[in-house]
Tab-separated table of C-alpha atoms in Angstrom:
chain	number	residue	atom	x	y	z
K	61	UNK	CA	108.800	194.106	27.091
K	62	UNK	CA	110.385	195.567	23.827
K	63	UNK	CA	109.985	199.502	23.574
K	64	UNK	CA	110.650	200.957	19.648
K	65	UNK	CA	111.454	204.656	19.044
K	66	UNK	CA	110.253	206.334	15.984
K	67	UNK	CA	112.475	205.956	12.612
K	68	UNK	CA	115.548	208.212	12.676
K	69	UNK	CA	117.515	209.494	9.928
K	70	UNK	CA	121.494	210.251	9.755
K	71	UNK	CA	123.320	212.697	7.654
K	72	UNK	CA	124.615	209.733	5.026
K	73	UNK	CA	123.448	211.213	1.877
K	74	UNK	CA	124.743	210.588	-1.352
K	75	UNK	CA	126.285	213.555	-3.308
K	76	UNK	CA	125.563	214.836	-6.374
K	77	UNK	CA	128.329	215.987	-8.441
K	78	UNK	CA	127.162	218.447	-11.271
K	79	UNK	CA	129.614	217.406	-14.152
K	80	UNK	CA	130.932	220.297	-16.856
K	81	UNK	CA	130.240	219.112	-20.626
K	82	UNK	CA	133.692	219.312	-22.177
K	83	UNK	CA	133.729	220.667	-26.144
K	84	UNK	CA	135.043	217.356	-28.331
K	85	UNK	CA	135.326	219.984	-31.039
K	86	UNK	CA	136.963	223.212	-30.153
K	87	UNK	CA	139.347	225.682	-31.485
K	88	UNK	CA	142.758	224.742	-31.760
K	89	UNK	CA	144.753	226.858	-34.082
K	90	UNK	CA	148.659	226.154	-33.836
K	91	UNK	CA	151.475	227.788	-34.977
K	92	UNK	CA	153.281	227.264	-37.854
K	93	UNK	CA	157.094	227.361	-38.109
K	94	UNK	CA	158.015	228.321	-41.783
K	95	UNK	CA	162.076	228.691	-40.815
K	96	UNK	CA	164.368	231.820	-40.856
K	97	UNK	CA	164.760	231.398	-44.478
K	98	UNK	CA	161.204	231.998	-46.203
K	99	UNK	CA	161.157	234.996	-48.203
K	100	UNK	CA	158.779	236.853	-50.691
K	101	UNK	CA	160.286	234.892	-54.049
K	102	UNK	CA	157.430	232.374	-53.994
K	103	UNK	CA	154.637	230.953	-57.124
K	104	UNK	CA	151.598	231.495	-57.336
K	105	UNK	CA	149.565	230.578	-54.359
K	106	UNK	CA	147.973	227.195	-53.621
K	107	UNK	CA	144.293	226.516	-54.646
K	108	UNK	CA	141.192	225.677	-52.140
K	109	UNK	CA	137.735	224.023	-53.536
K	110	UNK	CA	135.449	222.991	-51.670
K	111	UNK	CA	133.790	219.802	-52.377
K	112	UNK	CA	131.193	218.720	-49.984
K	113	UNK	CA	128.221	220.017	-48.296
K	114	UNK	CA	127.804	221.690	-51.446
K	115	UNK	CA	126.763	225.266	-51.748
K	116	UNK	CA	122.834	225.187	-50.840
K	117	UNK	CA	122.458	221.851	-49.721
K	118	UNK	CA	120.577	220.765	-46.117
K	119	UNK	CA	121.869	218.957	-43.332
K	120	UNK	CA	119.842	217.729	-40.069
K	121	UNK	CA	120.842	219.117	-36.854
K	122	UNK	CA	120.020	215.890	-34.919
K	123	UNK	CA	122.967	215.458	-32.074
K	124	UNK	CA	123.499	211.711	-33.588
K	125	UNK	CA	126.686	210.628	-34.809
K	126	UNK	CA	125.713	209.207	-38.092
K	127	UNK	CA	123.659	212.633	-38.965
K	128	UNK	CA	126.767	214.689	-38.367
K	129	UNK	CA	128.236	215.824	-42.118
K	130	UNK	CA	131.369	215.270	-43.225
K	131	UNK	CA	133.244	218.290	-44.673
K	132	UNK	CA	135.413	217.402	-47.680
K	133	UNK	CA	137.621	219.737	-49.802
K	134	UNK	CA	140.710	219.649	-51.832
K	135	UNK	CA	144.251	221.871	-51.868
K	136	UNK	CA	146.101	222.631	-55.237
K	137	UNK	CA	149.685	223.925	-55.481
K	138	UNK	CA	150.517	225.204	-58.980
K	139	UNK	CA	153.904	225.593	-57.112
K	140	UNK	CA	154.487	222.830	-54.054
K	141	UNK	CA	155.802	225.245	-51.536
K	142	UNK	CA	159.043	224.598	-49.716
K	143	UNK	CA	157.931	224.491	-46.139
K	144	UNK	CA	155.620	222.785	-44.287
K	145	UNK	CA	151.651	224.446	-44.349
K	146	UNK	CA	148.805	225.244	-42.355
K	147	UNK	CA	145.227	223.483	-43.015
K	148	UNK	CA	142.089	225.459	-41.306
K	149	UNK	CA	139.038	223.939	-41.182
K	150	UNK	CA	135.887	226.557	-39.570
K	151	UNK	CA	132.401	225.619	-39.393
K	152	UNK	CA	130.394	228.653	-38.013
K	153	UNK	CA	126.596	230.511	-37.946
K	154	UNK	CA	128.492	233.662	-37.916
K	155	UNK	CA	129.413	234.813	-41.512
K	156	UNK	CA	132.334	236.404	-40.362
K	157	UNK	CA	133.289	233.506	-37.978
K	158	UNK	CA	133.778	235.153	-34.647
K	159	UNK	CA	132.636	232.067	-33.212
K	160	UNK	CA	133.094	229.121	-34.861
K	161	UNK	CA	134.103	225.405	-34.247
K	162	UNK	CA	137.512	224.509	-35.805
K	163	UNK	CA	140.263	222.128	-36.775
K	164	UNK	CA	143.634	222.208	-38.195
K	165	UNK	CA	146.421	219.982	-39.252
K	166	UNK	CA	150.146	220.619	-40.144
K	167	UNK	CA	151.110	218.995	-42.821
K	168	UNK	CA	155.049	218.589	-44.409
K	169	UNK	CA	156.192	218.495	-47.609
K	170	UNK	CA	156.165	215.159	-47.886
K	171	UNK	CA	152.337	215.373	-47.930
K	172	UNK	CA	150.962	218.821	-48.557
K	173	UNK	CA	147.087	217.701	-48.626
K	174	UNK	CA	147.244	215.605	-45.303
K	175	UNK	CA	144.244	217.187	-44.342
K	176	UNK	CA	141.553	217.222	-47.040
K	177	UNK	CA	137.871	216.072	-44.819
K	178	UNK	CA	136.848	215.893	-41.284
K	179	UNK	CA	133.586	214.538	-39.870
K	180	UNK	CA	132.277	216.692	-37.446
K	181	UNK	CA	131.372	214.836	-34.331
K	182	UNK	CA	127.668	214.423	-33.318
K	183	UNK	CA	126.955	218.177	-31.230
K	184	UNK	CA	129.425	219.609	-34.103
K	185	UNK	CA	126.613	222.495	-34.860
K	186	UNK	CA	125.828	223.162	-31.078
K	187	UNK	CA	129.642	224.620	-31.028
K	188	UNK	CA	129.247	226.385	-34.001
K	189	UNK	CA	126.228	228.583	-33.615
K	190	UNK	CA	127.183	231.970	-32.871
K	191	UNK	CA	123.987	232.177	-30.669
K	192	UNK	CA	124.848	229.775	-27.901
K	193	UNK	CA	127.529	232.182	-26.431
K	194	UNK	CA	126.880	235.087	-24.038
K	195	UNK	CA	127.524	237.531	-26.642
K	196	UNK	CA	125.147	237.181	-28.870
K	197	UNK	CA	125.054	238.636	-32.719
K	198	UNK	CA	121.766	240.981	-32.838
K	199	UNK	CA	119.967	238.462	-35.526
K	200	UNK	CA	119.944	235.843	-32.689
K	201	UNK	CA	116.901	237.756	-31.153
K	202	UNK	CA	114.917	236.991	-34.402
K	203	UNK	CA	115.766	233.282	-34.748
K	204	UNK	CA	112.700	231.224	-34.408
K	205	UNK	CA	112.992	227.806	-32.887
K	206	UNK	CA	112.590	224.952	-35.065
K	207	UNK	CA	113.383	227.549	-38.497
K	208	UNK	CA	116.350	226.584	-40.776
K	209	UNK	CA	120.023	227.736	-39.640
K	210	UNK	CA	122.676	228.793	-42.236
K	211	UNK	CA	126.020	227.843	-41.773
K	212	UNK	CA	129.159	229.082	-42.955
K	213	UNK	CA	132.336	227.144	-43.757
K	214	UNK	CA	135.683	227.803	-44.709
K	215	UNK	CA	138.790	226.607	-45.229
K	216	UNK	CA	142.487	228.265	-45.342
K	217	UNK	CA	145.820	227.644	-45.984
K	218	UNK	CA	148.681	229.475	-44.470
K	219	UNK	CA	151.917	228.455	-47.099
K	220	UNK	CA	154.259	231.672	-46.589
K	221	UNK	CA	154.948	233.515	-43.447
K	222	UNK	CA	154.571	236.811	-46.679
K	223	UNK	CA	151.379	236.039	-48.069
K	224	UNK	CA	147.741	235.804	-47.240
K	225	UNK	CA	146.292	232.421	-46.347
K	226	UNK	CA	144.439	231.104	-49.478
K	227	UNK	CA	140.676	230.454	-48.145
K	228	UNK	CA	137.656	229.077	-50.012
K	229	UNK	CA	133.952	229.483	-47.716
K	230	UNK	CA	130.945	227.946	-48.696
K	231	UNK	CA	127.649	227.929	-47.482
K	232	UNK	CA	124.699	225.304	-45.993
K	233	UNK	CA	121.298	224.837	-44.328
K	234	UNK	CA	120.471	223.096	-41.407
K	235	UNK	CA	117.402	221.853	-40.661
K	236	UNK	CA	116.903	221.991	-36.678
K	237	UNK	CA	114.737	218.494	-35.639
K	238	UNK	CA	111.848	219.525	-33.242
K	239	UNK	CA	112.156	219.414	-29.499
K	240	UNK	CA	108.291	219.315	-28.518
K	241	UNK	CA	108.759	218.939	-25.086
K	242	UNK	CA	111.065	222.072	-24.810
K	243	UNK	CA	113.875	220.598	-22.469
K	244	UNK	CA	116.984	221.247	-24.648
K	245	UNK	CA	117.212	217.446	-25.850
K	246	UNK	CA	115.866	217.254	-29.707
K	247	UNK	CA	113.792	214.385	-30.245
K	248	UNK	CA	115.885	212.279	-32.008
K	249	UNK	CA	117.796	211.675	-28.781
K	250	UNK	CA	114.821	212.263	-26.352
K	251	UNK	CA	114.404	209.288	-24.591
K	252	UNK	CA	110.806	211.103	-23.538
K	253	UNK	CA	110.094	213.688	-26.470
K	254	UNK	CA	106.907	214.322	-24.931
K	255	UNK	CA	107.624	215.006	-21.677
K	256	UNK	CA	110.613	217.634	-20.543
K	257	UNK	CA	112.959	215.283	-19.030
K	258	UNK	CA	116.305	217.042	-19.339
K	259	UNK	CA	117.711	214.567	-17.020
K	260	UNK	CA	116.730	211.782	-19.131
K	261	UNK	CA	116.376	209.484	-16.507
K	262	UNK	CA	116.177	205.766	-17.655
K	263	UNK	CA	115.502	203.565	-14.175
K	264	UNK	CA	115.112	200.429	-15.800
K	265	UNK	CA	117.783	200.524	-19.192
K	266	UNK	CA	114.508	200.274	-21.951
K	267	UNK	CA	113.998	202.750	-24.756
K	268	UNK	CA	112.145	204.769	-22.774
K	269	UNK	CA	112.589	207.300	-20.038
K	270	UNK	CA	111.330	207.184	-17.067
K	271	UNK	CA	109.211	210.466	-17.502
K	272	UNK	CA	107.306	208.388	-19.970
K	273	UNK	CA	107.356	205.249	-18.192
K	274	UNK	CA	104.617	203.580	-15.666
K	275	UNK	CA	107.466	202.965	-12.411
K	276	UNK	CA	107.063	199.666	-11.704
K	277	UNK	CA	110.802	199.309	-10.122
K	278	UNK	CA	110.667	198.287	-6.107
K	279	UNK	CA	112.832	200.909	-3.817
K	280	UNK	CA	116.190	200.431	-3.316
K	281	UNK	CA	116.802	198.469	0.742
K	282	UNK	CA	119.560	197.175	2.207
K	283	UNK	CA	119.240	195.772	5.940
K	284	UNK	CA	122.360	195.582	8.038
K	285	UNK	CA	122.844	192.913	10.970
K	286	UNK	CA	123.154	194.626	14.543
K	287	UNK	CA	124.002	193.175	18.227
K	288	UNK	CA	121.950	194.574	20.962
K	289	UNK	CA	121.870	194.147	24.682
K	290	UNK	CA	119.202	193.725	27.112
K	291	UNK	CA	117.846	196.265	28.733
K	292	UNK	CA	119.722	199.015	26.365
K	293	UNK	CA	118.604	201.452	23.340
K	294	UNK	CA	120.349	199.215	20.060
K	295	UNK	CA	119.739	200.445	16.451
K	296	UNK	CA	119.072	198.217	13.411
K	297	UNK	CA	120.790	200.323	10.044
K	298	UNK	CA	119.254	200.309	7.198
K	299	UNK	CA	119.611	202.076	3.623
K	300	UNK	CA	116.706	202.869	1.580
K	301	UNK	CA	115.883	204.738	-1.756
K	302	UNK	CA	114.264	205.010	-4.532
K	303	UNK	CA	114.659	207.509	-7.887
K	304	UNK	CA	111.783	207.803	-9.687
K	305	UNK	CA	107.930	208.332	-7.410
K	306	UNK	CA	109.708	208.296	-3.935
K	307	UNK	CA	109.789	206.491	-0.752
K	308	UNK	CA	106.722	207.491	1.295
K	309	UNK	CA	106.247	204.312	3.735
K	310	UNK	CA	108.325	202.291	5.899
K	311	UNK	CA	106.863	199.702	7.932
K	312	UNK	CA	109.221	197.410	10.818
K	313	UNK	CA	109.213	194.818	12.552
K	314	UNK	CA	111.222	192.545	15.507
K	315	UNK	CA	110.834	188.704	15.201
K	316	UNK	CA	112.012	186.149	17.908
K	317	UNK	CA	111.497	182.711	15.373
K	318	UNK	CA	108.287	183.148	13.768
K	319	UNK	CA	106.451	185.204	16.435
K	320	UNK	CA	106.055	189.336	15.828
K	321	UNK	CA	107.176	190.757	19.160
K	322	UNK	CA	107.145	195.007	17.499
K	323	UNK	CA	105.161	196.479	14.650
K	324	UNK	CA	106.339	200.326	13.208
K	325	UNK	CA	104.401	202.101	10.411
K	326	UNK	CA	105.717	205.386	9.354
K	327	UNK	CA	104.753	207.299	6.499
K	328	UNK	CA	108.286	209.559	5.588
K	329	UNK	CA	108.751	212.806	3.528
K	330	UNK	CA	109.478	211.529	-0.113
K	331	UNK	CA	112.469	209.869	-0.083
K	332	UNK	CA	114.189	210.118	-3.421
K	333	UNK	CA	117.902	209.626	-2.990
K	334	UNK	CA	120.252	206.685	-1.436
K	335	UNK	CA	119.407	207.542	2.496
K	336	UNK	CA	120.085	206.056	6.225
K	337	UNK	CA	117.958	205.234	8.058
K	338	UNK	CA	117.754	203.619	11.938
K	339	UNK	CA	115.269	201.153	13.976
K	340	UNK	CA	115.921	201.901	17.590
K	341	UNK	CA	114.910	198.744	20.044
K	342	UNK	CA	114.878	198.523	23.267
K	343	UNK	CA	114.700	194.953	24.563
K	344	UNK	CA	114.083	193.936	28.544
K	345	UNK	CA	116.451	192.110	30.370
K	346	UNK	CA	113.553	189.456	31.022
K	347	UNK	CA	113.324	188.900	26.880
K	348	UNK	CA	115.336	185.905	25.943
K	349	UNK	CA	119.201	186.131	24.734
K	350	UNK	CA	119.748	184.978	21.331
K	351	UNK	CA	119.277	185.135	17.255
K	352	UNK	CA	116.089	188.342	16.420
K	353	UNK	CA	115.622	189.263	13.158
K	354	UNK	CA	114.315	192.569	11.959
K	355	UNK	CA	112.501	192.738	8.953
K	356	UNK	CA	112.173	196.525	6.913
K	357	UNK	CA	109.317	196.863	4.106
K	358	UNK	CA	109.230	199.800	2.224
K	359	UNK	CA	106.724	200.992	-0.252
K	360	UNK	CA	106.740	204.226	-3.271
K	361	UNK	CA	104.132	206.025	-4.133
K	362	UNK	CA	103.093	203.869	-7.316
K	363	UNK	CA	102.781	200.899	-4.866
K	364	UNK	CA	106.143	199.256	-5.072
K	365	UNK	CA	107.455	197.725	-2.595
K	366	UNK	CA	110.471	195.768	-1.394
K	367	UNK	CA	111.059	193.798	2.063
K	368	UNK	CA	114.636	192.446	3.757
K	369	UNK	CA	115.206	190.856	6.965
K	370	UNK	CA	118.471	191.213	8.948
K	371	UNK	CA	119.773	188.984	11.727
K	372	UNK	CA	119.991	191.005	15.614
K	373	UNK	CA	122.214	189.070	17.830
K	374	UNK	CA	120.697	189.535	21.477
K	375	UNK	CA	122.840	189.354	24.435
């Protein structure tokens, strides 16, 4: 006689860590040591043109790499100065550039106009819109979704500790691409523009997402062997999951060679996540010592299912 308890489940869940997206392009003015000896005796101050977007042009606001712009200008010094200067590079929505995304470079004498174009990584305009932050300029409440976004950008040079930084700003238009589903991932990069997937999900690695995709991936089950002896409560482990519709049936089973000796069907809440799971068996002393094996089937709710066996040495 073989008695089975219902399934069991133990507290092995896998954690979910919640990860903090880090700025690749951030504000990083340095200082800039012009010496103990600068003084107000200098020429005339250098010159700052701006080359490229061009005043009035569009760019696309797509998140990809290759749509990203890159900003190009050029420095002239009637008079090289005699100490090393300060290149500022600012890229905001904010006219006035309270908030703004920003680079710099020192360069030496040796090579005044070491820093003369950047290309703005792929989120560059996502850093540079004044109304992401909490404090928001008062024109943010009027911004329609989807409507074109100027952008203001400048750049500066600070050449004497004396003398104003000589700046040249420019202007632009972005062109925002459409997020139809609404979940904060424009559809360039959606992997389900459709649907709002902001997890973007991808199961089985193909263009689409899973929000968009039939599941036809099997659960996730892993069987572990177990030693049991007669006449005692023994518990087969297993580990079962399954991402995208959810574990909702397990059926087991106890085999002595090809004979069925226990049958178990139990419908579970959805089971989403990596989970463990027991089979608790109780086997008679009269029941034979040796090699069991207990098989585990488990089925989603699109009808997927996946089976594995694991040896139970008796004793």
């Amino acid at each position: 006689m073989i008695r089975v308890k219902a399934l069991g489940a133990t507290a092995d869940r896998a954690s979910m860590v919640a990860r903090r997206l880090v700025p690749l392009f951030a504000v990083a003015l340095g200082a800039l040591a012009l010496g103990s000896g600068a003084f107000a005796d200098h020429g005339p101050p250098p010159v700052v043109t701006l080359v490229a977007p061009v005043n009035g042009a569009t760019v696309k606001l797509t998140s990809l790499a290759k749509d990203s712009p890159r900003f190009s200008w050029q420095v002239g010094y009637p008079t090289p100065p005699v100490q090393a200067v300060l290149i500022v590079f600012e890229v905001s929505t904010d006219p006035t550039f309270t908030t703004s995304a920003a680079e710099n470079r020192g360069c030496d004498t040796a090579n005044l106009a070491c820093f003369t174009s950047y290309k703005a990584v792929a989120d560059w305009f996502r850093y540079a819109d004044a109304c992401i932050p909490t404090s928001r300029p008062p024109e943010c409440a009027t911004r329609k979704p989807g409507a074109p976004i100027t952008f203001y950008w400048r750049v500066s040079v600070t050449w004497a500790t004396d003398h104003p930084p000589a700046t040249a700003t420019g202007s632009f238009v972005g062109i925002p691409s459409p997020d139809r589903d609404g979940d904060g991932i424009l559809d360039p990069r959606d992997n389900c523009p459709a649907v709002a997937n902001k997890d973007q999900r991808n199961s089985d690695g193909t263009s689409l997402g899973d929000a968009c995709e039939r599941d036809r991936t099997p659960p996730r089950l892993r069987v572990a062997a177990a030693t049991m002896t007669r006449g005692h409560w023994g518990r087969v482990y297993f580990h079962m999951g399954d991402t995208r519709s959810g574990i909702l049936k397990v059926e087991a089973g106890l085999y002595y060679g090809s004979r069925r000796l226990t049958r178990l069907v139990h419908t579970v809440p959805t089971v989403r996540f990596e989970t463990r799971y027991y089979y608790a068996l109780l086997i008679h002393p009269s029941n034979p010592a040796g090699r069991y094996t207990v098989c585990i089937r488990v089925t989603d709710a699109r009808r997927n299912a996946r089976r594995r066996c694991a040896p139970v040495y008796v004793r």
